[in-house]
């Protein structure tokens, strides 16, 4: 068996930051890209969820509804819904286009550590997700 490289790639390290998007007043704890890559969402210690336009680096919406640190965020596979969860065990579903809360659920007794949506090929409506928590439950 003989190894022969087919191509040689030169990888250059990133030496500078291309852009910054200021807005949160406390630490940003989680960020996630939309499935189409055109939007970014962030959640932080200032209890807000922010939706950003990646092309302009400008905020689209600043959403308030959490009463404690936003610890995790996740876009639905179709990009039409967005979920965020906080340190109090509260899950909020958002409309990322309007920046409005669709529903608020007290999902856990302790802080939520992860959110995941059911894959689109299993559920075209993108209406099911799971959360895990420090209370040792997955719901």
PDB file of C-alpha atoms in Angstrom, residues 12-92:
ATOM      1  CA  UNK A  12      -3.236  30.117   6.880  1.00  0.00           C
ATOM      2  CA  UNK A  13      -4.136  30.871  10.494  1.00  0.00           C
ATOM      3  CA  UNK A  14      -6.793  33.447  11.282  1.00  0.00           C
ATOM      4  CA  UNK A  15      -4.931  36.494  12.492  1.00  0.00           C
ATOM      5  CA  UNK A  16      -7.711  39.031  12.871  1.00  0.00           C
ATOM      6  CA  UNK A  17     -11.375  39.365  13.657  1.00  0.00           C
ATOM      7  CA  UNK A  18     -13.416  40.334  10.589  1.00  0.00           C
ATOM      8  CA  UNK A  19     -16.392  41.887  12.394  1.00  0.00           C
ATOM      9  CA  UNK A  20     -17.942  42.452  15.788  1.00  0.00           C
ATOM     10  CA  UNK A  21     -21.595  42.767  16.727  1.00  0.00           C
ATOM     11  CA  UNK A  22     -21.958  44.705  19.973  1.00  0.00           C
ATOM     12  CA  UNK A  23     -25.256  44.781  21.795  1.00  0.00           C
ATOM     13  CA  UNK A  24     -25.420  42.480  24.802  1.00  0.00           C
ATOM     14  CA  UNK A  25     -24.729  44.191  28.115  1.00  0.00           C
ATOM     15  CA  UNK A  26     -23.416  41.031  29.828  1.00  0.00           C
ATOM     16  CA  UNK A  27     -21.607  37.879  28.741  1.00  0.00           C
ATOM     17  CA  UNK A  28     -22.895  36.072  25.660  1.00  0.00           C
ATOM     18  CA  UNK A  29     -23.457  32.460  26.671  1.00  0.00           C
ATOM     19  CA  UNK A  30     -24.692  30.856  23.461  1.00  0.00           C
ATOM     20  CA  UNK A  31     -24.855  31.621  19.733  1.00  0.00           C
ATOM     21  CA  UNK A  32     -26.326  29.673  16.819  1.00  0.00           C
ATOM     22  CA  UNK A  33     -26.621  30.193  13.067  1.00  0.00           C
ATOM     23  CA  UNK A  34     -29.945  29.816  11.283  1.00  0.00           C
ATOM     24  CA  UNK A  35     -30.161  26.788   8.966  1.00  0.00           C
ATOM     25  CA  UNK A  36     -29.773  29.020   5.882  1.00  0.00           C
ATOM     26  CA  UNK A  37     -26.760  30.804   7.422  1.00  0.00           C
ATOM     27  CA  UNK A  38     -28.208  34.305   6.933  1.00  0.00           C
ATOM     28  CA  UNK A  39     -29.026  34.986  10.588  1.00  0.00           C
ATOM     29  CA  UNK A  40     -27.360  34.518  13.922  1.00  0.00           C
ATOM     30  CA  UNK A  41     -29.024  34.360  17.313  1.00  0.00           C
ATOM     31  CA  UNK A  42     -27.370  34.971  20.661  1.00  0.00           C
ATOM     32  CA  UNK A  43     -28.422  34.587  24.261  1.00  0.00           C
ATOM     33  CA  UNK A  44     -26.681  35.999  27.262  1.00  0.00           C
ATOM     34  CA  UNK A  45     -26.406  36.968  30.861  1.00  0.00           C
ATOM     35  CA  UNK A  46     -28.436  40.121  30.224  1.00  0.00           C
ATOM     36  CA  UNK A  47     -31.514  37.806  29.865  1.00  0.00           C
ATOM     37  CA  UNK A  48     -32.091  38.791  26.219  1.00  0.00           C
ATOM     38  CA  UNK A  49     -32.143  36.878  22.962  1.00  0.00           C
ATOM     39  CA  UNK A  50     -30.859  38.840  19.984  1.00  0.00           C
ATOM     40  CA  UNK A  51     -31.374  38.061  16.318  1.00  0.00           C
ATOM     41  CA  UNK A  52     -28.715  39.405  13.945  1.00  0.00           C
ATOM     42  CA  UNK A  53     -28.433  39.829  10.201  1.00  0.00           C
ATOM     43  CA  UNK A  54     -25.095  38.249   9.291  1.00  0.00           C
ATOM     44  CA  UNK A  55     -24.666  40.241   6.065  1.00  0.00           C
ATOM     45  CA  UNK A  56     -25.011  43.660   7.702  1.00  0.00           C
ATOM     46  CA  UNK A  57     -23.865  42.696  11.239  1.00  0.00           C
ATOM     47  CA  UNK A  58     -26.844  44.620  12.597  1.00  0.00           C
ATOM     48  CA  UNK A  59     -29.378  43.460  15.170  1.00  0.00           C
ATOM     49  CA  UNK A  60     -32.840  42.639  13.830  1.00  0.00           C
ATOM     50  CA  UNK A  61     -34.597  42.064  17.165  1.00  0.00           C
ATOM     51  CA  UNK A  62     -33.828  42.213  20.854  1.00  0.00           C
ATOM     52  CA  UNK A  63     -36.223  39.837  22.615  1.00  0.00           C
ATOM     53  CA  UNK A  64     -37.054  40.023  26.286  1.00  0.00           C
ATOM     54  CA  UNK A  65     -38.930  37.336  28.176  1.00  0.00           C
ATOM     55  CA  UNK A  66     -36.359  35.439  30.191  1.00  0.00           C
ATOM     56  CA  UNK A  67     -35.805  36.382  33.815  1.00  0.00           C
ATOM     57  CA  UNK A  68     -32.406  34.743  34.148  1.00  0.00           C
ATOM     58  CA  UNK A  69     -29.315  33.988  32.023  1.00  0.00           C
ATOM     59  CA  UNK A  70     -30.081  32.509  28.591  1.00  0.00           C
ATOM     60  CA  UNK A  71     -27.950  29.360  28.561  1.00  0.00           C
ATOM     61  CA  UNK A  72     -28.791  27.644  25.271  1.00  0.00           C
ATOM     62  CA  UNK A  73     -30.427  28.360  21.931  1.00  0.00           C
ATOM     63  CA  UNK A  74     -31.504  26.360  18.860  1.00  0.00           C
ATOM     64  CA  UNK A  75     -33.128  27.056  15.486  1.00  0.00           C
ATOM     65  CA  UNK A  76     -35.816  24.738  14.157  1.00  0.00           C
ATOM     66  CA  UNK A  77     -34.640  22.808  11.074  1.00  0.00           C
ATOM     67  CA  UNK A  78     -36.834  24.937   8.774  1.00  0.00           C
ATOM     68  CA  UNK A  79     -35.609  28.189  10.387  1.00  0.00           C
ATOM     69  CA  UNK A  80     -39.153  29.394  11.141  1.00  0.00           C
ATOM     70  CA  UNK A  81     -38.959  28.924  14.911  1.00  0.00           C
ATOM     71  CA  UNK A  82     -36.305  29.468  17.507  1.00  0.00           C
ATOM     72  CA  UNK A  83     -35.983  28.115  21.050  1.00  0.00           C
ATOM     73  CA  UNK A  84     -34.083  29.570  23.972  1.00  0.00           C
ATOM     74  CA  UNK A  85     -33.741  28.300  27.530  1.00  0.00           C
ATOM     75  CA  UNK A  86     -32.594  29.860  30.763  1.00  0.00           C
ATOM     76  CA  UNK A  87     -31.164  29.195  34.186  1.00  0.00           C
ATOM     77  CA  UNK A  88     -34.660  28.995  35.747  1.00  0.00           C
ATOM     78  CA  UNK A  89     -35.692  26.048  33.538  1.00  0.00           C
ATOM     79  CA  UNK A  90     -37.879  28.199  31.273  1.00  0.00           C
ATOM     80  CA  UNK A  91     -38.083  27.498  27.531  1.00  0.00           C
ATOM     81  CA  UNK A  92     -39.327  30.196  25.160  1.00  0.00           C
TER      82      UNK A  92
END
